[in-house]
DNA sequence: CGCACCTTTGAATGAGATCAAAGATGGTGG
DNA sequence: CCACCATCTTTGATCTCATTCAAAGGTGCG
């Protein structure tokens, strides 16, 4: 089964103690696979579990009264899914598998135990949640205050930056298993307009595409146009000592 | 000085133990006042402290490369400010006092101590952060996928719901110390268009205004138009035992 | 009282949506 | 292995909601 994916991620930021590592492994005792397209958590359902992503892409979204969909965020290996369960009995969002995925389910009580026993992991999970909040805020600013072209650029920059630290971006070349409709739902645009913007980016030599394959050519210019800030680094100097 | 504002808020969700109460009081040992308009934390600065709001309104915002501003969220009594310091050395956002405010500063180490000593408070702070993330996601969907009128309605609904649990909404009547420019920056609209939308809401009998005073007349219809969901309740059944 | 800031209104402009239809692509079953 | 069907991409024409520009009232603070 290999080590815990969450441990792998947290290991980027701190040197985990043996007992922390054991505790994290226990969060991922079980795993479960889903086909692409599967709805893992459904809006307004009352899920009993959260998940850690072991393999594959997912996204979380909501559908509004007018029938349109907003994709909030994409989730990759090592990401935690379904955390709203910590605050609300009913899920505020739908989580969908974009590709075939493998997930490790865990319950609230299990997390509570871990937090009680390991203050440093507790603090680290809080820091990760805060970082995700900041990342959402970046997206908010992008959608609220920038042009269609900048919104698409920003999404590409974010996905590329996040895949890079997972070793899934080969010099800017990534697998992008999204339809233009998906990209539109993530950026607040129509699929038609996403198409026009992406062709523009190709024409201007910022990216290349064929099929699901995308390559960022001029990352500096792409990020600059998008006002994109990389949030993948994390400050950890303040954490309490390991247990 | 009265009790801790954060304790007051957390007390809505759980019955705090004596020792938890003492720990929370220590977070708010000091306080500091700022005039309205003051920038409390500046984007890209490296703040040394976070704050708990004791009195007044603030907002957090970013300014993008094109010069426009996006307001992410408004903060009221009992809200925590500057949490990004837990994840990033430089602040990703500017925090500004909308009215005269009183804030209680505290450092990361102080929070780390509290989390190490009080697993339940730890979990509760995590739950609050998750809830705020969900609330941001709601805003994202509002801005990404709804009309100008719905966005303004949604903002009014959210502010009203949050002020209500603080006892600051008198049957839908609230103090709204915001310019239409502020509302525009929060909803991704221009001040001019905000003006037209608000007059529309008044004409249709959904709200009333004069000066800084706003009254929600038909909350049901306003929330329905905005696809607004109240996120002020919090699930706490899973928390570890109090210390 | 006067000035700065905010709200309100109108007219022109424009970015992105909508509508429609023609190519591509790929997965599935025969 | 190939043909077919569903889904996705691409392109063009038109429309609309929100922006932009401009200027005239209000309001409150110093």
Short mmCIF file of C-alpha atoms (C1' of nucleotides) in Angstrom, two decimals:
data_model
loop_
_atom_site.label_atom_id
_atom_site.label_comp_id
_atom_site.label_asym_id
_atom_site.label_seq_id
_atom_site.Cartn_x
_atom_site.Cartn_y
_atom_site.Cartn_z
CA UNK A 1 0.00 0.00 0.00
CA UNK A 2 2.98 2.34 0.41
CA UNK A 3 3.07 5.12 3.01
CA UNK A 4 0.33 7.61 3.81
CA UNK A 5 -0.22 10.23 1.11
CA UNK A 6 -1.00 12.84 3.69
CA UNK A 7 2.28 11.99 5.44
CA UNK A 8 4.00 12.41 2.10
CA UNK A 9 2.55 15.89 1.77
CA UNK A 10 3.18 16.93 5.38
CA UNK A 11 6.69 15.56 5.02
CA UNK A 12 7.37 18.39 2.57
CA UNK A 13 6.99 20.84 5.39
CA UNK A 14 8.27 19.14 8.55
CA UNK A 15 10.29 16.12 9.57
CA UNK A 16 7.67 13.73 10.90
CA UNK A 17 8.32 11.72 14.06
CA UNK A 18 7.84 7.96 14.03
CA UNK A 19 4.69 8.17 16.10
CA UNK A 20 3.23 10.89 13.90
CA UNK A 21 3.89 8.71 10.91
CA UNK A 22 2.07 5.80 12.51
CA UNK A 23 -0.91 7.99 13.33
CA UNK A 24 -1.10 9.25 9.75
CA UNK A 25 -0.84 5.75 8.36
CA UNK A 26 -3.85 4.78 10.43
CA UNK A 27 -5.90 7.51 8.75
CA UNK A 28 -5.30 5.70 5.49
CA UNK A 29 -5.78 2.11 6.62
CA UNK A 30 -8.50 1.50 4.07
CA UNK A 31 -8.83 2.56 0.50
CA UNK A 32 -11.57 2.54 -2.08
CA UNK A 33 -11.58 3.08 -5.85
CA UNK A 34 -14.09 4.98 -7.96
CA UNK A 35 -14.53 5.27 -11.71
CA UNK A 36 -14.13 8.64 -13.36
CA UNK A 37 -17.38 10.56 -13.31
CA UNK A 38 -18.50 9.04 -10.01
CA UNK A 39 -20.00 11.36 -7.45
CA UNK A 40 -18.14 10.64 -4.23
CA UNK A 41 -19.99 13.10 -2.00
CA UNK A 42 -23.30 14.66 -2.96
CA UNK A 43 -24.44 18.18 -2.10
CA UNK A 44 -26.96 18.14 0.78
CA UNK A 45 -26.27 14.51 1.60
CA UNK A 46 -24.99 13.71 5.08
CA UNK A 47 -21.69 11.90 4.44
CA UNK A 48 -20.15 9.87 7.26
CA UNK A 49 -16.60 10.09 6.06
CA UNK A 50 -13.87 12.33 4.76
CA UNK A 51 -11.17 11.16 2.37
CA UNK A 52 -7.53 11.54 1.52
CA UNK A 53 -6.73 11.33 -2.17
CA UNK A 54 -4.28 8.58 -2.98
CA UNK A 55 -4.55 8.61 -6.74
CA UNK A 56 -6.32 10.66 -9.42
CA UNK A 57 -8.11 14.02 -9.84
CA UNK A 58 -11.38 15.20 -8.33
CA UNK A 59 -13.25 18.46 -8.08
CA UNK A 60 -15.73 19.96 -5.67
CA UNK A 61 -18.62 21.99 -7.03
CA UNK A 62 -22.04 23.39 -6.30
CA UNK A 63 -25.11 23.71 -8.50
CA UNK A 64 -27.08 26.91 -8.06
CA UNK A 65 -30.80 27.60 -8.24
CA UNK A 66 -30.46 28.75 -11.85
CA UNK A 67 -29.00 25.39 -12.85
CA UNK A 68 -25.44 26.52 -13.44
CA UNK A 69 -22.47 24.89 -11.79
CA UNK A 70 -19.46 26.41 -10.07
CA UNK A 71 -16.36 24.29 -9.56
CA UNK A 72 -14.56 25.47 -6.42
CA UNK A 73 -11.38 23.52 -6.47
CA UNK A 74 -9.56 20.53 -7.90
CA UNK A 75 -8.10 17.90 -5.59
CA UNK A 76 -4.96 15.86 -6.16
CA UNK A 77 -2.85 13.23 -4.38
CA UNK A 78 -2.46 14.06 -0.69
CA UNK A 79 -5.42 16.47 -0.61
CA UNK A 80 -8.12 16.07 2.02
CA UNK A 81 -11.70 15.90 0.81
CA UNK A 82 -14.98 16.45 2.58
CA UNK A 83 -13.63 18.55 5.46
CA UNK A 84 -16.88 20.55 5.59
CA UNK A 85 -18.16 17.53 7.52
CA UNK A 86 -16.19 18.99 10.44
CA UNK A 87 -18.49 21.99 10.49
CA UNK A 88 -21.78 20.95 8.86
CA UNK A 89 -23.92 17.82 8.97
CA UNK A 90 -24.90 18.16 5.30
CA UNK A 91 -22.32 18.58 2.60
CA UNK A 92 -22.31 22.06 1.05
CA UNK A 93 -20.63 20.73 -2.08
CA UNK A 94 -20.53 17.85 -4.52
CA UNK A 95 -17.25 16.00 -4.95
CA UNK A 96 -16.79 14.27 -8.30
CA UNK A 97 -14.03 12.01 -9.61
CA UNK A 98 -12.52 13.62 -12.71
CA UNK A 99 -10.38 10.57 -13.47
CA UNK A 100 -10.44 7.09 -11.94
CA UNK A 101 -9.44 7.66 -8.33
CA UNK A 102 -8.35 5.84 -5.19
CA UNK A 103 -9.41 7.40 -1.89
CA UNK A 104 -8.78 6.61 1.75
CA UNK A 105 -11.89 7.20 3.88
CA UNK A 106 -11.69 8.21 7.53
CA UNK A 107 -14.21 9.34 10.13
CA UNK A 108 -14.39 12.46 12.26
CA UNK A 109 -13.62 10.53 15.43
CA UNK A 110 -10.44 9.20 13.93
CA UNK A 111 -9.34 12.73 13.13
CA UNK A 112 -10.34 13.90 16.61
CA UNK A 113 -8.14 11.19 18.13
CA UNK A 114 -5.25 12.19 15.94
CA UNK A 115 -5.64 15.85 16.88
CA UNK A 116 -5.82 15.04 20.58
CA UNK A 117 -2.69 12.90 20.44
CA UNK A 118 -0.62 15.01 18.06
CA UNK A 119 -0.81 18.77 18.55
CA UNK A 120 1.73 19.42 15.86
CA UNK A 121 -0.25 17.53 13.22
CA UNK A 122 -3.30 19.36 14.46
CA UNK A 123 -1.61 22.67 13.83
CA UNK A 124 -0.35 21.50 10.47
CA UNK A 125 -3.82 20.46 9.34
CA UNK A 126 -5.05 23.88 10.42
CA UNK A 127 -2.28 25.53 8.42
CA UNK A 128 -3.20 23.48 5.36
CA UNK A 129 -6.83 24.48 5.72
CA UNK A 130 -5.86 28.12 6.04
CA UNK A 131 -3.69 27.81 2.93
CA UNK A 132 -6.60 26.36 1.02
CA UNK A 133 -8.78 29.25 2.17
CA UNK A 134 -6.19 31.69 0.85
CA UNK A 135 -6.07 29.81 -2.42
CA UNK A 136 -9.85 30.07 -2.72
CA UNK A 137 -9.57 33.77 -2.02
CA UNK A 138 -7.11 34.09 -4.87
CA UNK A 139 -9.60 32.40 -7.14
CA UNK A 140 -12.32 34.73 -5.90
CA UNK A 141 -10.25 37.76 -6.83
CA UNK A 142 -9.48 36.25 -10.19
CA UNK A 143 -13.12 35.67 -11.01
CA UNK A 144 -14.38 38.88 -9.45
CA UNK A 145 -11.88 41.30 -10.89
CA UNK A 146 -10.02 40.00 -13.93
CA UNK A 147 -10.72 39.37 -17.63
CA UNK A 148 -11.73 36.02 -19.08
CA UNK A 149 -8.25 35.51 -20.44
CA UNK A 150 -6.63 36.18 -17.08
CA UNK A 151 -9.04 33.81 -15.34
CA UNK A 152 -8.16 30.93 -17.64
CA UNK A 153 -4.45 31.73 -17.32
CA UNK A 154 -4.73 31.81 -13.55
CA UNK A 155 -6.38 28.40 -13.42
CA UNK A 156 -3.68 26.89 -15.61
CA UNK A 157 -0.96 28.45 -13.43
CA UNK A 158 -2.52 27.10 -10.26
CA UNK A 159 -2.96 23.58 -11.56
CA UNK A 160 0.55 23.55 -12.97
CA UNK A 161 2.07 24.80 -9.71
CA UNK A 162 0.20 22.21 -7.66
CA UNK A 163 1.02 19.33 -10.00
CA UNK A 164 4.67 20.36 -10.03
CA UNK A 165 5.19 19.75 -6.33
CA UNK A 166 3.59 16.34 -6.84
CA UNK A 167 6.08 15.59 -9.58
CA UNK A 168 3.28 15.50 -12.15
CA UNK A 169 4.44 18.46 -14.23
CA UNK A 170 7.31 17.71 -16.56
CA UNK A 171 8.81 21.13 -17.30
CA UNK A 172 5.37 22.66 -17.71
CA UNK A 173 3.87 19.67 -19.53
CA UNK A 174 0.83 18.27 -17.72
CA UNK A 175 -2.10 15.95 -18.26
CA UNK A 176 -5.31 18.05 -18.17
CA UNK A 177 -8.32 15.71 -18.04
CA UNK A 178 -10.83 18.56 -18.17
CA UNK A 179 -13.37 19.55 -20.79
CA UNK A 180 -13.67 23.21 -21.71
CA UNK A 181 -17.02 23.08 -19.98
CA UNK A 182 -15.22 22.10 -16.74
CA UNK A 183 -12.76 24.94 -17.16
CA UNK A 184 -15.67 27.29 -17.75
CA UNK A 185 -17.42 26.12 -14.59
CA UNK A 186 -14.21 26.68 -12.63
CA UNK A 187 -13.60 30.17 -14.02
CA UNK A 188 -17.17 31.44 -14.27
CA UNK A 189 -17.17 31.45 -18.09
CA UNK A 190 -18.99 29.61 -20.85
CA UNK A 191 -17.29 26.72 -22.62
CA UNK A 192 -17.42 28.66 -25.88
CA UNK A 193 -15.56 31.59 -24.41
CA UNK A 194 -13.00 29.33 -22.72
CA UNK A 195 -12.28 27.91 -26.16
CA UNK A 196 -11.61 31.34 -27.60
CA UNK A 197 -9.37 32.34 -24.70
CA UNK A 198 -7.30 29.15 -24.87
CA UNK A 199 -6.76 29.50 -28.59
CA UNK A 200 -5.63 33.04 -27.89
CA UNK A 201 -3.10 31.78 -25.35
CA UNK A 202 -1.84 29.24 -27.90
CA UNK A 203 -1.58 31.88 -30.63
CA UNK A 204 0.41 34.13 -28.33
CA UNK A 205 2.85 31.34 -27.56
CA UNK A 206 1.98 31.05 -23.87
CA UNK A 207 0.81 27.44 -23.96
CA UNK A 208 0.58 24.46 -26.31
CA UNK A 209 -2.15 21.84 -26.40
CA UNK A 210 -3.12 18.60 -27.96
CA UNK A 211 -5.87 16.47 -26.58
CA UNK A 212 -5.57 16.15 -22.83
CA UNK A 213 -1.99 17.24 -22.96
CA UNK A 214 -1.09 20.83 -22.10
CA UNK A 215 2.29 22.49 -21.93
CA UNK A 216 3.04 25.84 -20.34
CA UNK A 217 5.59 27.56 -22.56
CA UNK A 218 6.07 30.96 -20.96
CA UNK A 219 5.15 30.52 -17.29
CA UNK A 220 6.44 33.93 -16.28
CA UNK A 221 4.25 35.80 -18.72
CA UNK A 222 1.26 33.54 -18.07
CA UNK A 223 1.45 34.08 -14.30
CA UNK A 224 2.03 37.81 -14.71
CA UNK A 225 -1.04 38.24 -16.91
CA UNK A 226 -3.06 36.30 -14.38
CA UNK A 227 -1.70 38.07 -11.25
CA UNK A 228 -1.04 34.53 -10.05
CA UNK A 229 0.79 33.95 -6.77
CA UNK A 230 2.14 30.50 -5.94
CA UNK A 231 0.82 29.34 -2.55
CA UNK A 232 2.44 25.92 -2.42
CA UNK A 233 5.12 26.85 0.13
CA UNK A 234 4.09 26.78 3.78
CA UNK A 235 5.43 28.49 6.90
CA UNK A 236 5.97 26.01 9.73
CA UNK A 237 8.34 27.68 12.17
CA UNK A 238 5.65 28.32 14.73
CA UNK A 239 4.39 24.75 15.17
CA UNK A 240 4.35 23.13 18.61
CA UNK A 241 6.89 20.31 19.17
CA UNK A 242 6.23 16.87 17.70
CA UNK A 243 4.76 14.16 19.88
CA UNK B 1 -12.58 44.12 29.84
CA UNK B 2 -15.35 41.52 29.93
CA UNK B 3 -14.83 37.92 28.77
CA UNK B 4 -13.07 36.78 25.64
CA UNK B 5 -14.96 37.48 22.43
CA UNK B 6 -13.75 34.25 20.93
CA UNK B 7 -15.02 32.40 24.01
CA UNK B 8 -18.35 34.15 23.50
CA UNK B 9 -18.50 32.83 19.95
CA UNK B 10 -17.29 29.31 20.77
CA UNK B 11 -19.76 29.27 23.65
CA UNK B 12 -22.54 29.28 21.06
CA UNK B 13 -21.44 25.84 19.96
CA UNK B 14 -20.12 24.05 23.07
CA UNK B 15 -20.16 24.41 26.83
CA UNK B 16 -16.65 25.61 27.62
CA UNK B 17 -14.75 24.20 30.59
CA UNK B 18 -13.22 26.55 33.15
CA UNK B 19 -9.71 25.83 31.95
CA UNK B 20 -10.68 26.38 28.31
CA UNK B 21 -12.17 29.70 29.29
CA UNK B 22 -8.97 30.75 31.01
CA UNK B 23 -6.91 29.77 27.97
CA UNK B 24 -9.16 31.80 25.67
CA UNK B 25 -9.04 34.79 28.00
CA UNK B 26 -5.26 34.75 27.75
CA UNK B 27 -5.48 35.08 23.96
CA UNK B 28 -7.22 38.39 24.52
CA UNK B 29 -5.08 39.78 27.36
CA UNK B 30 -4.24 42.89 25.41
CA UNK B 31 -6.31 45.09 23.19
CA UNK B 32 -5.65 47.88 20.77
CA UNK B 33 -7.90 50.40 19.04
CA UNK B 34 -7.75 51.69 15.48
CA UNK B 35 -9.59 54.48 13.71
CA UNK B 36 -11.87 53.65 10.81
CA UNK B 37 -9.95 53.49 7.57
CA UNK B 38 -6.77 52.24 9.25
CA UNK B 39 -4.89 49.43 7.54
CA UNK B 40 -4.32 46.85 10.26
CA UNK B 41 -2.41 44.33 8.14
CA UNK B 42 -0.89 45.18 4.80
CA UNK B 43 -0.63 42.86 1.80
CA UNK B 44 2.95 41.49 1.44
CA UNK B 45 3.99 42.75 4.84
CA UNK B 46 5.19 40.20 7.37
CA UNK B 47 2.87 40.70 10.35
CA UNK B 48 3.89 39.27 13.72
CA UNK B 49 0.42 38.93 15.13
CA UNK B 50 -3.09 37.77 14.52
CA UNK B 51 -6.15 39.40 16.06
CA UNK B 52 -9.53 38.68 17.51
CA UNK B 53 -12.15 41.34 16.83
CA UNK B 54 -13.61 42.79 19.99
CA UNK B 55 -15.52 45.70 18.49
CA UNK B 56 -16.29 47.06 15.02
CA UNK B 57 -16.20 45.99 11.35
CA UNK B 58 -13.22 45.21 9.17
CA UNK B 59 -12.66 43.70 5.76
CA UNK B 60 -9.87 41.78 4.08
CA UNK B 61 -9.04 42.54 0.47
CA UNK B 62 -6.43 42.24 -2.25
CA UNK B 63 -5.40 44.68 -4.97
CA UNK B 64 -4.63 43.09 -8.32
CA UNK B 65 -2.09 43.99 -10.97
CA UNK B 66 -4.72 45.94 -12.92
CA UNK B 67 -5.37 48.17 -9.91
CA UNK B 68 -8.79 46.85 -8.99
CA UNK B 69 -9.65 45.63 -5.52
CA UNK B 70 -11.47 42.52 -4.37
CA UNK B 71 -12.90 42.39 -0.88
CA UNK B 72 -12.89 38.79 0.33
CA UNK B 73 -14.78 38.96 3.56
CA UNK B 74 -16.03 41.21 6.31
CA UNK B 75 -15.06 40.55 9.92
CA UNK B 76 -17.14 41.17 13.02
CA UNK B 77 -16.96 40.70 16.79
CA UNK B 78 -15.45 37.33 17.67
CA UNK B 79 -13.89 36.78 14.23
CA UNK B 80 -10.22 35.87 13.93
CA UNK B 81 -8.08 38.01 11.65
CA UNK B 82 -4.74 37.37 10.02
CA UNK B 83 -4.84 33.56 10.20
CA UNK B 84 -2.89 33.32 6.92
CA UNK B 85 0.11 34.02 9.16
CA UNK B 86 -0.22 30.36 10.19
CA UNK B 87 0.64 29.30 6.64
CA UNK B 88 2.58 32.15 5.03
CA UNK B 89 5.26 34.55 6.25
CA UNK B 90 3.86 37.43 4.15
CA UNK B 91 0.24 38.42 4.33
CA UNK B 92 -1.70 37.57 1.18
CA UNK B 93 -4.34 40.16 2.03
CA UNK B 94 -4.88 43.65 3.40
CA UNK B 95 -7.07 44.01 6.47
CA UNK B 96 -8.76 47.40 6.86
CA UNK B 97 -10.90 48.83 9.65
CA UNK B 98 -14.29 49.76 8.19
CA UNK B 99 -15.41 51.43 11.43
CA UNK B 100 -13.43 52.32 14.53
CA UNK B 101 -12.34 48.95 15.93
CA UNK B 102 -10.88 47.30 19.00
CA UNK B 103 -8.70 44.25 18.38
CA UNK B 104 -6.91 41.75 20.60
CA UNK B 105 -3.52 40.78 19.18
CA UNK B 106 -1.93 37.38 19.78
CA UNK B 107 1.10 35.55 18.43
CA UNK B 108 1.45 32.20 16.73
CA UNK B 109 3.24 30.69 19.72
CA UNK B 110 0.37 31.60 21.99
CA UNK B 111 -2.02 29.81 19.65
CA UNK B 112 0.32 26.81 19.41
CA UNK B 113 0.33 26.57 23.22
CA UNK B 114 -3.44 26.72 23.31
CA UNK B 115 -3.75 24.02 20.67
CA UNK B 116 -1.28 21.74 22.47
CA UNK B 117 -3.10 22.12 25.79
CA UNK B 118 -6.69 22.06 24.49
CA UNK B 119 -7.43 19.56 21.73
CA UNK B 120 -11.10 20.44 21.72
CA UNK B 121 -10.45 24.13 21.14
CA UNK B 122 -8.00 23.09 18.50
CA UNK B 123 -10.68 21.11 16.70
CA UNK B 124 -13.16 23.93 17.14
CA UNK B 125 -10.81 26.46 15.59
CA UNK B 126 -10.33 24.06 12.71
CA UNK B 127 -14.09 23.74 12.31
CA UNK B 128 -14.45 27.54 12.28
CA UNK B 129 -11.77 27.81 9.62
CA UNK B 130 -13.48 25.16 7.53
CA UNK B 131 -16.77 26.99 7.89
CA UNK B 132 -15.15 30.19 6.70
CA UNK B 133 -13.74 28.32 3.72
CA UNK B 134 -17.23 27.11 2.85
CA UNK B 135 -18.56 30.62 3.18
CA UNK B 136 -15.89 31.87 0.78
CA UNK B 137 -16.87 29.10 -1.61
CA UNK B 138 -20.47 30.31 -1.48
CA UNK B 139 -19.27 33.77 -2.40
CA UNK B 140 -17.22 32.32 -5.21
CA UNK B 141 -20.27 30.62 -6.67
CA UNK B 142 -22.28 33.80 -6.27
CA UNK B 143 -19.75 35.89 -8.16
CA UNK B 144 -18.91 33.23 -10.73
CA UNK B 145 -22.39 32.15 -11.66
CA UNK B 146 -25.12 34.62 -10.72
CA UNK B 147 -26.44 37.98 -11.92
CA UNK B 148 -25.43 41.32 -10.46
CA UNK B 149 -28.72 41.56 -8.62
CA UNK B 150 -28.27 38.13 -7.05
CA UNK B 151 -24.73 38.95 -5.98
CA UNK B 152 -25.78 42.06 -4.13
CA UNK B 153 -28.71 40.21 -2.55
CA UNK B 154 -26.42 37.42 -1.45
CA UNK B 155 -24.01 39.82 0.23
CA UNK B 156 -26.84 41.49 2.11
CA UNK B 157 -28.20 38.10 3.21
CA UNK B 158 -24.81 36.98 4.48
CA UNK B 159 -24.11 40.14 6.42
CA UNK B 160 -27.58 40.12 7.91
CA UNK B 161 -27.31 36.46 8.97
CA UNK B 162 -23.95 37.01 10.60
CA UNK B 163 -24.97 40.18 12.40
CA UNK B 164 -28.13 38.49 13.63
CA UNK B 165 -26.26 35.89 15.68
CA UNK B 166 -24.24 38.73 17.18
CA UNK B 167 -27.46 40.47 18.17
CA UNK B 168 -26.70 43.34 15.80
CA UNK B 169 -29.68 42.83 13.47
CA UNK B 170 -32.96 44.12 14.82
CA UNK B 171 -35.58 42.24 12.84
CA UNK B 172 -33.64 42.71 9.62
CA UNK B 173 -32.58 46.28 10.39
CA UNK B 174 -28.81 46.70 10.38
CA UNK B 175 -26.11 49.34 10.31
CA UNK B 176 -24.27 49.07 6.98
CA UNK B 177 -21.14 51.26 7.09
CA UNK B 178 -20.18 50.49 3.49
CA UNK B 179 -20.01 52.66 0.41
CA UNK B 180 -21.43 51.32 -2.82
CA UNK B 181 -17.84 51.13 -3.98
CA UNK B 182 -17.11 48.73 -1.11
CA UNK B 183 -20.12 46.61 -2.02
CA UNK B 184 -18.94 46.60 -5.61
CA UNK B 185 -15.47 45.45 -4.61
CA UNK B 186 -17.01 42.65 -2.56
CA UNK B 187 -19.35 41.48 -5.33
CA UNK B 188 -17.13 42.04 -8.35
CA UNK B 189 -19.28 44.91 -9.70
CA UNK B 190 -18.86 48.62 -10.31
CA UNK B 191 -20.24 51.11 -7.81
CA UNK B 192 -22.59 52.46 -10.49
CA UNK B 193 -24.11 49.08 -11.12
CA UNK B 194 -24.42 48.34 -7.41
CA UNK B 195 -26.44 51.52 -7.14
CA UNK B 196 -28.85 50.39 -9.84
CA UNK B 197 -29.24 46.94 -8.33
CA UNK B 198 -29.93 48.28 -4.84
CA UNK B 199 -32.52 50.70 -6.10
CA UNK B 200 -34.12 47.76 -7.89
CA UNK B 201 -34.25 45.80 -4.63
CA UNK B 202 -35.84 48.80 -2.92
CA UNK B 203 -38.41 49.25 -5.70
CA UNK B 204 -39.36 45.60 -5.49
CA UNK B 205 -39.92 45.87 -1.75
CA UNK B 206 -37.11 43.53 -0.73
CA UNK B 207 -35.13 46.06 1.28
CA UNK B 208 -35.33 49.63 2.59
CA UNK B 209 -32.48 52.06 3.00
CA UNK B 210 -31.59 55.43 4.36
CA UNK B 211 -28.03 56.46 4.88
CA UNK B 212 -26.07 53.73 6.62
CA UNK B 213 -29.25 52.11 7.75
CA UNK B 214 -30.56 49.09 5.84
CA UNK B 215 -33.60 46.95 6.53
CA UNK B 216 -34.32 43.57 5.00
CA UNK B 217 -38.06 43.45 4.35
CA UNK B 218 -38.59 40.11 2.63
CA UNK B 219 -35.70 37.91 3.72
CA UNK B 220 -37.19 34.76 2.20
CA UNK B 221 -37.45 36.20 -1.26
CA UNK B 222 -34.08 37.94 -1.01
CA UNK B 223 -32.29 34.73 0.01
CA UNK B 224 -34.13 32.70 -2.63
CA UNK B 225 -33.14 35.07 -5.42
CA UNK B 226 -29.55 34.91 -4.22
CA UNK B 227 -29.41 31.11 -3.68
CA UNK B 228 -28.15 32.05 -0.24
CA UNK B 229 -27.54 29.36 2.39
CA UNK B 230 -27.04 30.32 6.02
CA UNK B 231 -23.78 28.83 7.34
CA UNK B 232 -23.88 30.22 10.86
CA UNK B 233 -24.80 26.91 12.55
CA UNK B 234 -21.95 24.54 13.31
CA UNK B 235 -21.78 20.77 13.85
CA UNK B 236 -19.83 19.91 17.00
CA UNK B 237 -20.82 16.36 17.92
CA UNK B 238 -17.52 14.90 16.82
CA UNK B 239 -15.20 17.04 18.96
CA UNK B 240 -12.75 15.39 21.37
CA UNK B 241 -13.49 15.82 25.11
CA UNK B 242 -12.73 19.11 26.84
CA UNK B 243 -9.53 19.50 28.83
"C1'" DC C 1 -20.24 77.57 4.90
"C1'" DG C 2 -17.55 75.02 1.79
"C1'" DC C 3 -15.27 71.13 0.28
"C1'" DA C 4 -14.67 66.21 -0.23
"C1'" DC C 5 -16.93 62.23 -0.84
"C1'" DC C 6 -20.89 59.61 -1.97
"C1'" DT C 7 -25.15 58.64 -4.56
"C1'" DT C 8 -27.92 58.95 -8.52
"C1'" DT C 9 -28.99 59.25 -13.42
"C1'" DG C 10 -28.25 59.00 -18.49
"C1'" DA C 11 -25.95 57.56 -22.80
"C1'" DA C 12 -22.53 54.97 -25.27
"C1'" DT C 13 -19.52 51.07 -25.36
"C1'" DG C 14 -17.83 46.51 -24.88
"C1'" DA C 15 -16.79 41.87 -22.96
"C1'" DG C 16 -18.74 37.82 -22.63
"C1'" DA C 17 -23.20 35.12 -23.29
"C1'" DT C 18 -26.25 32.89 -26.26
"C1'" DC C 19 -27.69 30.50 -30.32
"C1'" DA C 20 -26.61 27.58 -34.07
"C1'" DA C 21 -24.09 24.38 -36.69
"C1'" DA C 22 -20.08 22.17 -38.61
"C1'" DG C 23 -15.72 19.39 -37.62
"C1'" DA C 24 -12.98 16.15 -34.35
"C1'" DT C 25 -12.36 12.62 -31.30
"C1'" DG C 26 -12.86 8.55 -28.92
"C1'" DG C 27 -15.19 4.83 -26.69
"C1'" DT C 28 -18.37 0.83 -27.52
"C1'" DG C 29 -20.52 -2.86 -29.40
"C1'" DG C 30 -21.27 -5.65 -33.27
"C1'" DC D 1 -11.34 -4.26 -36.70
"C1'" DC D 2 -14.45 -1.15 -38.04
"C1'" DA D 3 -18.61 1.68 -37.88
"C1'" DC D 4 -21.41 4.40 -35.22
"C1'" DC D 5 -22.85 7.40 -31.77
"C1'" DA D 6 -22.04 10.48 -28.05
"C1'" DT D 7 -19.29 13.95 -26.51
"C1'" DC D 8 -16.18 17.58 -27.15
"C1'" DT D 9 -14.07 21.37 -29.84
"C1'" DT D 10 -14.28 25.03 -32.99
"C1'" DT D 11 -16.28 28.87 -35.56
"C1'" DG D 12 -19.57 32.58 -36.79
"C1'" DA D 13 -23.45 35.87 -35.86
"C1'" DT D 14 -26.13 38.25 -32.73
"C1'" DC D 15 -27.57 39.89 -28.30
"C1'" DT D 16 -27.34 41.53 -23.49
"C1'" DC D 17 -25.75 42.62 -19.12
"C1'" DA D 18 -22.58 45.18 -16.96
"C1'" DT D 19 -18.89 48.71 -17.69
"C1'" DT D 20 -17.36 53.11 -18.79
"C1'" DC D 21 -17.73 57.94 -19.17
"C1'" DA D 22 -19.88 62.06 -17.76
"C1'" DA D 23 -22.30 65.13 -14.90
"C1'" DA D 24 -25.77 66.58 -11.68
"C1'" DG D 25 -27.65 66.13 -6.86
"C1'" DG D 26 -26.88 64.95 -1.65
"C1'" DT D 27 -24.69 64.63 2.69
"C1'" DG D 28 -21.78 65.28 6.40
"C1'" DC D 29 -17.56 66.78 8.38
"C1'" DG D 30 -14.16 70.26 9.53
#
